[in-house]
PDB file of C-alpha atoms in Angstrom:
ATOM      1  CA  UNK A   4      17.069  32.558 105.072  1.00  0.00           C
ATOM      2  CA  UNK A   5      20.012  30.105 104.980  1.00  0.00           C
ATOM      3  CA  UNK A   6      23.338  32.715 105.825  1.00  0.00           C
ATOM      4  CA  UNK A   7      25.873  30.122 106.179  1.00  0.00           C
ATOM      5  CA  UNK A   8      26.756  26.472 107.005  1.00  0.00           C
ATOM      6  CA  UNK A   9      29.348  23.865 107.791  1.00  0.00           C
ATOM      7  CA  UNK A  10      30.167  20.527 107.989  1.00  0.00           C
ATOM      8  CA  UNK A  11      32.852  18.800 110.316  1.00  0.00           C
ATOM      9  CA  UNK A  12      33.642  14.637 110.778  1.00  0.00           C
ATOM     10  CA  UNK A  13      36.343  13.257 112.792  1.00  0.00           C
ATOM     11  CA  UNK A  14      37.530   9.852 114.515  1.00  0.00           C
ATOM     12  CA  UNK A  15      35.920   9.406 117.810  1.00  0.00           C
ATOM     13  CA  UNK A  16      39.088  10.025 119.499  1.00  0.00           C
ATOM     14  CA  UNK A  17      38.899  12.121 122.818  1.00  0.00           C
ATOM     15  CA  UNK A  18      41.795  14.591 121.477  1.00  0.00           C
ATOM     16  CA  UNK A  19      39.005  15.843 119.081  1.00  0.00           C
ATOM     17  CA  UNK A  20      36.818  16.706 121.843  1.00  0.00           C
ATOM     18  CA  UNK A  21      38.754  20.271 121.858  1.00  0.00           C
ATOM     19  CA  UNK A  22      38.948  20.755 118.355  1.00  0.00           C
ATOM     20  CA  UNK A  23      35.680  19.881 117.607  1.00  0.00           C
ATOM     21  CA  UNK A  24      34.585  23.117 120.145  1.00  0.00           C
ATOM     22  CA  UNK A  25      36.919  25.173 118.659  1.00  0.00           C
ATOM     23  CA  UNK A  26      35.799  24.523 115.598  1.00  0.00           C
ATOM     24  CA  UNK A  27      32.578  24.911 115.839  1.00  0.00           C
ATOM     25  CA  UNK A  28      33.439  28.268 118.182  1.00  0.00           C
ATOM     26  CA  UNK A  29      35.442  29.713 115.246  1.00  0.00           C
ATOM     27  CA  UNK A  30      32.533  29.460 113.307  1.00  0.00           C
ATOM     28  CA  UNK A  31      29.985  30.709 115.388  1.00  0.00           C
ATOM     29  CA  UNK A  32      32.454  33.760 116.194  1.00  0.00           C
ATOM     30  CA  UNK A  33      30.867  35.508 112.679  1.00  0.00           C
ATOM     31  CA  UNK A  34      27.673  36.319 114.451  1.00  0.00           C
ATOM     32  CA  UNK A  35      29.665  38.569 116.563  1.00  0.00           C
ATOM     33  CA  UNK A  36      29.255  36.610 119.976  1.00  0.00           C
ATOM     34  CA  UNK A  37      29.723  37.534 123.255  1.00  0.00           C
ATOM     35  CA  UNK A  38      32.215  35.462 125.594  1.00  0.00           C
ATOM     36  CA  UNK A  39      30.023  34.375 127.315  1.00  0.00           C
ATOM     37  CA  UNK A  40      27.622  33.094 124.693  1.00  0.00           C
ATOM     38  CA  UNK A  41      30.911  31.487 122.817  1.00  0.00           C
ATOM     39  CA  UNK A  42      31.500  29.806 125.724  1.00  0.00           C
ATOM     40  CA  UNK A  43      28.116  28.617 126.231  1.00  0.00           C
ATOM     41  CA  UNK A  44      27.834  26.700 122.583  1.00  0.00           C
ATOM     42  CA  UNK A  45      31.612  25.600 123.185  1.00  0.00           C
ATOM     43  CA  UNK A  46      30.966  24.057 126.504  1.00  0.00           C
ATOM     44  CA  UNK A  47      27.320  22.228 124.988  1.00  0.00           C
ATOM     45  CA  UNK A  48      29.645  20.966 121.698  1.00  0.00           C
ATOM     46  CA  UNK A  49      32.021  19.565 124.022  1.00  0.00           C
ATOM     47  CA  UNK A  50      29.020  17.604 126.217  1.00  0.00           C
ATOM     48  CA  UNK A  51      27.909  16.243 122.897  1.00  0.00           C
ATOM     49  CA  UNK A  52      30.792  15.160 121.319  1.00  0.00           C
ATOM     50  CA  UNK A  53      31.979  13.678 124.707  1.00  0.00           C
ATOM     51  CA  UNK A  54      28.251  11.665 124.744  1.00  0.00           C
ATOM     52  CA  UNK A  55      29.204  10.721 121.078  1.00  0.00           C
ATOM     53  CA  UNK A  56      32.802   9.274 121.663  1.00  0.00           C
ATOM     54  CA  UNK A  57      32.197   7.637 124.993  1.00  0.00           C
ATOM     55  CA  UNK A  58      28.657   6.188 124.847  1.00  0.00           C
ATOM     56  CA  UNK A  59      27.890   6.086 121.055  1.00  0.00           C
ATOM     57  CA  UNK A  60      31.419   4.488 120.029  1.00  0.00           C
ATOM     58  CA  UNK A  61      31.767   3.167 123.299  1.00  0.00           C
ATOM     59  CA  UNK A  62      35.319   1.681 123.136  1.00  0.00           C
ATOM     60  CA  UNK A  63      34.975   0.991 119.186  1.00  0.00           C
ATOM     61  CA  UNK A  64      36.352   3.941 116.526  1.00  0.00           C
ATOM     62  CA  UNK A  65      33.636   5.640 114.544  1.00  0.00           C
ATOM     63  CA  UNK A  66      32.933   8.520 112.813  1.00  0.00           C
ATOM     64  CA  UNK A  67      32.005  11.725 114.787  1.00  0.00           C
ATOM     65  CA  UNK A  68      29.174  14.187 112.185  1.00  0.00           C
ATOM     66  CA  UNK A  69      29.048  17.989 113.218  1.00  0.00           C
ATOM     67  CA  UNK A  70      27.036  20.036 111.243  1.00  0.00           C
ATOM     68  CA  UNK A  71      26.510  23.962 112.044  1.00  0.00           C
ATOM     69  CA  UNK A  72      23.951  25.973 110.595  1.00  0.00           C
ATOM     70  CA  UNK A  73      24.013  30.090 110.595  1.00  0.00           C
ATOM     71  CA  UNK A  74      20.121  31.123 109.821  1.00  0.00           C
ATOM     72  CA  UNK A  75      19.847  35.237 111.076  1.00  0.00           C
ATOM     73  CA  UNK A  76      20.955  35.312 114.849  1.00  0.00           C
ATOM     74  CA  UNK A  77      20.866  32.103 115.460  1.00  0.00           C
ATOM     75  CA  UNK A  78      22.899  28.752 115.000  1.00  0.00           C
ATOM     76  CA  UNK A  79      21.977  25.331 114.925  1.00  0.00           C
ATOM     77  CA  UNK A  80      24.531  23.083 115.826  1.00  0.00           C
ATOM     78  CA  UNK A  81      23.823  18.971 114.746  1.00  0.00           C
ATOM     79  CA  UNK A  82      25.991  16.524 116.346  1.00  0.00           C
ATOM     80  CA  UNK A  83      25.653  12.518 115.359  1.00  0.00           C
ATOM     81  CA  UNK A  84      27.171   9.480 115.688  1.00  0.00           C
ATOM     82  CA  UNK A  85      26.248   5.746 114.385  1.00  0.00           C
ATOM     83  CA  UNK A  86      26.896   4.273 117.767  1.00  0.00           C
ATOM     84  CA  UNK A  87      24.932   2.174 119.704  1.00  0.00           C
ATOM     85  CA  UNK A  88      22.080   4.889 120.269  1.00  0.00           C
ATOM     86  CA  UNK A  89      20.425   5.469 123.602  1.00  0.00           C
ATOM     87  CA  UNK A  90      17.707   2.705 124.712  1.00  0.00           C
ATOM     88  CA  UNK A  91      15.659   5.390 127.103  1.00  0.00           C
ATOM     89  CA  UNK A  92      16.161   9.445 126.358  1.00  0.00           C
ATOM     90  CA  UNK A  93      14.195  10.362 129.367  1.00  0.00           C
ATOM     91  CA  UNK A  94      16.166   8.619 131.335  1.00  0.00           C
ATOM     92  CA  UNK A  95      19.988  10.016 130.455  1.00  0.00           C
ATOM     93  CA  UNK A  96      18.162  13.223 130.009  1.00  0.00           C
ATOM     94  CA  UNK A  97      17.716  13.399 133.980  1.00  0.00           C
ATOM     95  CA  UNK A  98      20.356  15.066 135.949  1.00  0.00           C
ATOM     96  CA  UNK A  99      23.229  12.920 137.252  1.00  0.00           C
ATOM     97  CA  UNK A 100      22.039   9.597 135.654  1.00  0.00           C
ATOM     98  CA  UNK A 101      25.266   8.203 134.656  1.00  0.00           C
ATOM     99  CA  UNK A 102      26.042   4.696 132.577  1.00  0.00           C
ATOM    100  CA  UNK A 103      29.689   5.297 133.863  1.00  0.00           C
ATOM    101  CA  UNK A 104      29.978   6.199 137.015  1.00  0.00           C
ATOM    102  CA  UNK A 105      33.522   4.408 136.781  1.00  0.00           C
ATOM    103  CA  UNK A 106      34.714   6.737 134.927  1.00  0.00           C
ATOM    104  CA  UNK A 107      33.683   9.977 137.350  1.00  0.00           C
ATOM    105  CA  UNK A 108      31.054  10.810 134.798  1.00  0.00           C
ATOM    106  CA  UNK A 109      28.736  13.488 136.530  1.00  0.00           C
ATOM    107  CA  UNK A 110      25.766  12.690 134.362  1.00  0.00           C
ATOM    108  CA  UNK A 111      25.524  16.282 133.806  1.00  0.00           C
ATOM    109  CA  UNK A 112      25.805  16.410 130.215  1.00  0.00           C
ATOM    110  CA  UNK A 113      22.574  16.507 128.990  1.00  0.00           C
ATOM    111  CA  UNK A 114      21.426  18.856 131.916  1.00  0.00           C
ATOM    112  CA  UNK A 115      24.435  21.129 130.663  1.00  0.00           C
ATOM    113  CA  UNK A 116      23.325  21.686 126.904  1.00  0.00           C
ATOM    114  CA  UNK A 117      19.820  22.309 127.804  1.00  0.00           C
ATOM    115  CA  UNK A 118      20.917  24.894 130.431  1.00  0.00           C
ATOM    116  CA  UNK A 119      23.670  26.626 127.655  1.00  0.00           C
ATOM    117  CA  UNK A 120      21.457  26.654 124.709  1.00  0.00           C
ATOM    118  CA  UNK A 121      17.959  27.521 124.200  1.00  0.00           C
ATOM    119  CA  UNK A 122      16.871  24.765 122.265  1.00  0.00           C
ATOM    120  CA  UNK A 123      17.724  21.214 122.565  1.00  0.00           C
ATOM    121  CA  UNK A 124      16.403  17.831 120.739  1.00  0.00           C
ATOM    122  CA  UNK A 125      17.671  14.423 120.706  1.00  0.00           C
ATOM    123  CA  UNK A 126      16.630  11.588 118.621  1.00  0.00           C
ATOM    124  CA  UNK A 127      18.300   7.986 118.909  1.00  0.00           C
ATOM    125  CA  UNK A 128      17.671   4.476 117.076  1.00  0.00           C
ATOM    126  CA  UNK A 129      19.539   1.654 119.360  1.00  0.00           C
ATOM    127  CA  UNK A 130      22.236   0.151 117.223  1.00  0.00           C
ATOM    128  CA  UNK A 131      21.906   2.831 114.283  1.00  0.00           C
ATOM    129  CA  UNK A 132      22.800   6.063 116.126  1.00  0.00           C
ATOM    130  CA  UNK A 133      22.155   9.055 118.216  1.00  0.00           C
ATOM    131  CA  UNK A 134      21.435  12.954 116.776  1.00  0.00           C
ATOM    132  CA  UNK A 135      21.658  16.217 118.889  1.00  0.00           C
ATOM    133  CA  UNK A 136      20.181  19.198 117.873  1.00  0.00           C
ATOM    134  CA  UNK A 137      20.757  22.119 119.324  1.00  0.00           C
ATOM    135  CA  UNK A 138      20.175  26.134 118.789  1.00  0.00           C
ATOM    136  CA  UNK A 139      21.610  29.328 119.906  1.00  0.00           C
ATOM    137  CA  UNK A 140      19.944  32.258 119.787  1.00  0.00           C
ATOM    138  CA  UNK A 141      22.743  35.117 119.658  1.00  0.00           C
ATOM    139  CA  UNK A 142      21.140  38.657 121.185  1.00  0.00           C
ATOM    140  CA  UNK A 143      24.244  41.074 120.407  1.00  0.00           C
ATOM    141  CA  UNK A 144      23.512  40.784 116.749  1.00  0.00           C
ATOM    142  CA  UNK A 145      22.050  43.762 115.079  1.00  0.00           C
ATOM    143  CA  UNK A 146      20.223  42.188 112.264  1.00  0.00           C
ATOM    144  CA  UNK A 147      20.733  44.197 108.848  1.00  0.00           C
ATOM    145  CA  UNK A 148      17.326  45.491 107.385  1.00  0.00           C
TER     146      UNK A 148
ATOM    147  CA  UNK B  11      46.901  20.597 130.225  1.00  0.00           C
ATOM    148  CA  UNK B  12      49.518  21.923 132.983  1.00  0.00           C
ATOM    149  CA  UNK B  13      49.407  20.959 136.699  1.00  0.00           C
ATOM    150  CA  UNK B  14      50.983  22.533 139.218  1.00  0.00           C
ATOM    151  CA  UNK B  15      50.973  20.440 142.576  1.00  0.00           C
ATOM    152  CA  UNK B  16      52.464  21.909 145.656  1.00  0.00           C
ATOM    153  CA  UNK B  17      52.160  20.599 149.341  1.00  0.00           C
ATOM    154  CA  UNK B  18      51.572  23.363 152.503  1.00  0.00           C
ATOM    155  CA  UNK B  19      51.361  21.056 155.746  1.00  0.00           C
ATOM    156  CA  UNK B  20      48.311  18.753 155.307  1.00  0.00           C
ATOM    157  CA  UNK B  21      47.332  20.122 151.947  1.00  0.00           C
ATOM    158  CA  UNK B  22      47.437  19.458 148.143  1.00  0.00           C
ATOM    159  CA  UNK B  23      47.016  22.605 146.743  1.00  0.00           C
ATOM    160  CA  UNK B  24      46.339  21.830 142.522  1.00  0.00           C
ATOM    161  CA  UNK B  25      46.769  24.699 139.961  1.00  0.00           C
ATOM    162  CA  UNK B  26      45.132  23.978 136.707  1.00  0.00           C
ATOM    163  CA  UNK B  27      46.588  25.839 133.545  1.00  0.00           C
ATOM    164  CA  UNK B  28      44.578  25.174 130.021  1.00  0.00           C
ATOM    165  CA  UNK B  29      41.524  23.065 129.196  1.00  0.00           C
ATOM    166  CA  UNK B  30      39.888  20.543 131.446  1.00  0.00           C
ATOM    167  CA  UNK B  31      37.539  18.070 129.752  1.00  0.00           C
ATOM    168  CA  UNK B  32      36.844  14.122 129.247  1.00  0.00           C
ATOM    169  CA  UNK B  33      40.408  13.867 127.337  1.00  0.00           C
ATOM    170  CA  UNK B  34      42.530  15.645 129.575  1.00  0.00           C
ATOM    171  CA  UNK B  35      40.411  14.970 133.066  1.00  0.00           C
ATOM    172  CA  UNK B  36      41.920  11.068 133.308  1.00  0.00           C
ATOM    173  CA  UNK B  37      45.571  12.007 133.066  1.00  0.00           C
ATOM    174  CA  UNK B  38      44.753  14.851 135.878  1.00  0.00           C
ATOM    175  CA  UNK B  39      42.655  12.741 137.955  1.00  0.00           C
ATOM    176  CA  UNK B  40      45.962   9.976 138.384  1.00  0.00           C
ATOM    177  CA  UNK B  41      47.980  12.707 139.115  1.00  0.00           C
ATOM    178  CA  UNK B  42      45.815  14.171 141.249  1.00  0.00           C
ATOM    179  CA  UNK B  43      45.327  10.867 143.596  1.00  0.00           C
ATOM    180  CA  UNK B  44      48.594   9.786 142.959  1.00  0.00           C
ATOM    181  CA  UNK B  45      50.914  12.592 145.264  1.00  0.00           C
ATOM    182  CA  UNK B  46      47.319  13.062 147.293  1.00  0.00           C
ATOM    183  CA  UNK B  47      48.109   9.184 148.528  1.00  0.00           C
ATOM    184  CA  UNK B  48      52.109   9.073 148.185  1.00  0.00           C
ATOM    185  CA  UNK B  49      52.549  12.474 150.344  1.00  0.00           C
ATOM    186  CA  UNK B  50      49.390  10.766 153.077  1.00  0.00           C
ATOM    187  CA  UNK B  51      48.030  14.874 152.810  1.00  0.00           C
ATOM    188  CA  UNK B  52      44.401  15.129 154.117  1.00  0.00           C
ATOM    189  CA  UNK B  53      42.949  18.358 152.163  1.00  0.00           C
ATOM    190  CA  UNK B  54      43.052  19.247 148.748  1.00  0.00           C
ATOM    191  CA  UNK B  55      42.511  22.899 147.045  1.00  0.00           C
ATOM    192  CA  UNK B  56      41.774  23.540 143.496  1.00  0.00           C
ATOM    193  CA  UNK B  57      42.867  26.398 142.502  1.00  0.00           C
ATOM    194  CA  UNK B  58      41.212  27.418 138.918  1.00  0.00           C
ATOM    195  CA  UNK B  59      42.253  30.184 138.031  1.00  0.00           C
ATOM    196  CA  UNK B  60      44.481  29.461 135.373  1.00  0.00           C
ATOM    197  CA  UNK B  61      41.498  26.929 133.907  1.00  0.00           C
ATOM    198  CA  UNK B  62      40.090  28.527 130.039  1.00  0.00           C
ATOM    199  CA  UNK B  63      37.504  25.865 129.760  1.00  0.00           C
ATOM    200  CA  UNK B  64      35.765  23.004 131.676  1.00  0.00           C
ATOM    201  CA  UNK B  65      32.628  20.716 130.682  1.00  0.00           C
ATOM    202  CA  UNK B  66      30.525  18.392 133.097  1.00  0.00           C
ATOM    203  CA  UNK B  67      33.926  16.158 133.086  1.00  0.00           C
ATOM    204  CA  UNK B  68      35.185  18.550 135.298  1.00  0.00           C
ATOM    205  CA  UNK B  69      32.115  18.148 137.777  1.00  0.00           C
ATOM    206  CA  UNK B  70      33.153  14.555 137.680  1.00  0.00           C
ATOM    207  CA  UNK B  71      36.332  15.321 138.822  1.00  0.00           C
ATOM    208  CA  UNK B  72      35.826  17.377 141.594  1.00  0.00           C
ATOM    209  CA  UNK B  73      33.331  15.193 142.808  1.00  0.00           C
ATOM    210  CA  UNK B  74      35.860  12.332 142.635  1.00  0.00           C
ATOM    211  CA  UNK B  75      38.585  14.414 144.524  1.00  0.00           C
ATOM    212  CA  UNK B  76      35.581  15.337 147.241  1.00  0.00           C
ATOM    213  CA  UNK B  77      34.729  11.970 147.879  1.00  0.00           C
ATOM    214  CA  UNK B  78      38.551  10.800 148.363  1.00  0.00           C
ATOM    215  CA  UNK B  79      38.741  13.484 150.855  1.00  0.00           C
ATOM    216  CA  UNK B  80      35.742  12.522 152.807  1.00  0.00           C
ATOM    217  CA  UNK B  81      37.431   9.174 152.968  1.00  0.00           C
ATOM    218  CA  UNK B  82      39.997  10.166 154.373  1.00  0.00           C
ATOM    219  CA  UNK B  83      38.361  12.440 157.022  1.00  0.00           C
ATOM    220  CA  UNK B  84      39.619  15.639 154.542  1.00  0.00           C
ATOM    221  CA  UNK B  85      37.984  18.388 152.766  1.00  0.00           C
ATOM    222  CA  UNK B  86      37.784  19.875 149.299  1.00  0.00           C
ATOM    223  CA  UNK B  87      37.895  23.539 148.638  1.00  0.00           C
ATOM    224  CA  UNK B  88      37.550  25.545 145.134  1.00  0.00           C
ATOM    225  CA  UNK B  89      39.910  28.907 144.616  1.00  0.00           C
ATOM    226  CA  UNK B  90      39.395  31.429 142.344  1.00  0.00           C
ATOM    227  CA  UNK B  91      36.150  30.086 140.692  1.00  0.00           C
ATOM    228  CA  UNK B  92      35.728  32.792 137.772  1.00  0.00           C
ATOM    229  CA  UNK B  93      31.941  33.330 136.370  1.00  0.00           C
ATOM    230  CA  UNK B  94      32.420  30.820 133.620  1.00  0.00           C
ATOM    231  CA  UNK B  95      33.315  28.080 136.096  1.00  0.00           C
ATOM    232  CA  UNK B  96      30.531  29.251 138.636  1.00  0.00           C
ATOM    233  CA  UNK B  97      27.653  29.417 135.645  1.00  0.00           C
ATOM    234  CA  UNK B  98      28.660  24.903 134.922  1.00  0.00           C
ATOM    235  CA  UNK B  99      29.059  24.058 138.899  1.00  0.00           C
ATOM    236  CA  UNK B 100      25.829  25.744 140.381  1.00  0.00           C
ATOM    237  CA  UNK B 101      24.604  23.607 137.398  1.00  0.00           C
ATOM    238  CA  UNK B 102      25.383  20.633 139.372  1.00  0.00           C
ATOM    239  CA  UNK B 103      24.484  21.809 142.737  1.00  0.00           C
ATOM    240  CA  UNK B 104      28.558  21.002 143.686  1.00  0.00           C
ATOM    241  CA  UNK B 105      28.470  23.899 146.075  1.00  0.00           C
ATOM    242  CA  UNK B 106      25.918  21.992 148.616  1.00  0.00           C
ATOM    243  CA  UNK B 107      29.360  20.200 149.199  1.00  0.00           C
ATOM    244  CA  UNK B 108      32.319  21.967 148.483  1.00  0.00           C
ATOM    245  CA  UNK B 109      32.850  25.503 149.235  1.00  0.00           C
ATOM    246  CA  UNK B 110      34.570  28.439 147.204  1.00  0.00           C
ATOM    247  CA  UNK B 111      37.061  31.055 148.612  1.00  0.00           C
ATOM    248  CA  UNK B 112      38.689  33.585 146.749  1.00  0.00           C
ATOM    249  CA  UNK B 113      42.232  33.176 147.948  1.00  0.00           C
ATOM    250  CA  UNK B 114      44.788  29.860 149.133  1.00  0.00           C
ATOM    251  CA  UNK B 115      45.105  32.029 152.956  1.00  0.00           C
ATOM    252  CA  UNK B 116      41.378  32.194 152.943  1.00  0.00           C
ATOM    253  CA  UNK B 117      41.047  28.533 152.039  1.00  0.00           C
ATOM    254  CA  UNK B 118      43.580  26.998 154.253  1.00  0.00           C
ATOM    255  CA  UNK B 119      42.148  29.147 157.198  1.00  0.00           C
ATOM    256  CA  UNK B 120      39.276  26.640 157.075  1.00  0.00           C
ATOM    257  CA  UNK B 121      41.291  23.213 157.291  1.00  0.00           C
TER     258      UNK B 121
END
């Protein structure tokens, strides 16, 4: 059962980085969350949306699509862009691989949201786009009978 | 974001107040580097406890700060590293390289 859903889309400006989590925090915050858990999907929406800005839109201005998704105790969070997509997802999926090292990019990003959420998927198409699924599982809630 | 940058002797000490993340981290980082190189200190400290929220930019960053150090035959140290901050760095492995302490005495003791 489908409890409750929203949609988001922003500039890929780095100011939105923060309201983009806070957003999507907000929202989340009406399955009763713990901190810690709120600060686990905040800390994967900010990974994502980073990914999105710098690598998808690169230096060009684009549109940034969060979705959020309330079904029971969990949420699923969508984040996509219509960048330039990702040529190899095994290979930024590996811990500290970095296109930017310039920039101090840890290459952690990837490595983060699969460590914060319990599931994570991410399909890309080079020069159409890149979309990030991910789900958390909330275990305060008391489910209603 | 607010910075706080002090000197004691050879060190930078850096308090963070508010949000650390791929916006704010650039503006930080110049700062940073900037006294770091225009005071010729050798150590910095971090000092996070007034830090809400910090993504993988942040492991970036401290990384960066560690390697100027190193450079410059100094060290990096981490204060006040709250449960939040400690779930992201272990993440990264960071502390294989730069240590925590829970106090600026504690930390400057080392240097």
């Amino acid at each position: 059962m489908l409890d409750n859903s929203m949609k988001l889309e922003f500039p890929s400006k780095s100011q939105n980085e923060s309201f983009a989590r806070v957003v999507v925090a907000s929202f989340a915050s009406q399955l009763d969350p713990t901190i810690d858990e709120l600060a686990d999907v905040k800390t994967a929406v900010s990974e994502a949306v980073t990914n999105a800005i710098i690598h998808g839109y690169e230096d060009t201005e684009g549109i940034v699509y969060v979705e959020c998704k309330i079904i029971n105790n969990k949420l699923e969070i969508i984040i996509k862009d219509n960048g330039q997509g990702i040529r190899d997802i095994n290979m930024v999926m590996e811990p500290l691989y970095t296109t930017k090292p310039e920039l101090e990019r840890s290459g952690m990003g990837f490595t983060v949201m699969e460590t914060f959420m319990d599931e994570l998927e991410v399909k890309s198409e080079v020069g159409k786009g890149t979309h990030i699924r991910m789900v958390k599982e909330f275990k305060s809630v008391s489910i209603k009978e | 974001m607010r910075l706080d940058l002090t000197v004691e002797g050879k060190n930078l000490v850096v308090k963070f107040n508010g949000e650390l993340d791929h916006h704010t981290a650039q503006q930080i980082r110049e700062k940073i580097d900037e006294e770091y190189r225009r005071q010729k200190l050798q150590n910095i400290i971090l000092d996070l406890k007034g830090l809400n929220f910090m993504d993988s930019s942040g492991i970036g960053l401290i990384m960066g700060r560690y390697k100027i150090c190193l450079n410059n035959n100094g060290k990096l140290a981490l204060i006040h590293v709250n449960s939040r901050l400690e779930k992201i760095l272990k993440v990264s492995g960071i502390f294989k390289i730069v240590k925590k302490y829970d106090s600026l005495s504690e930390a400057c003791h080392i240097f």
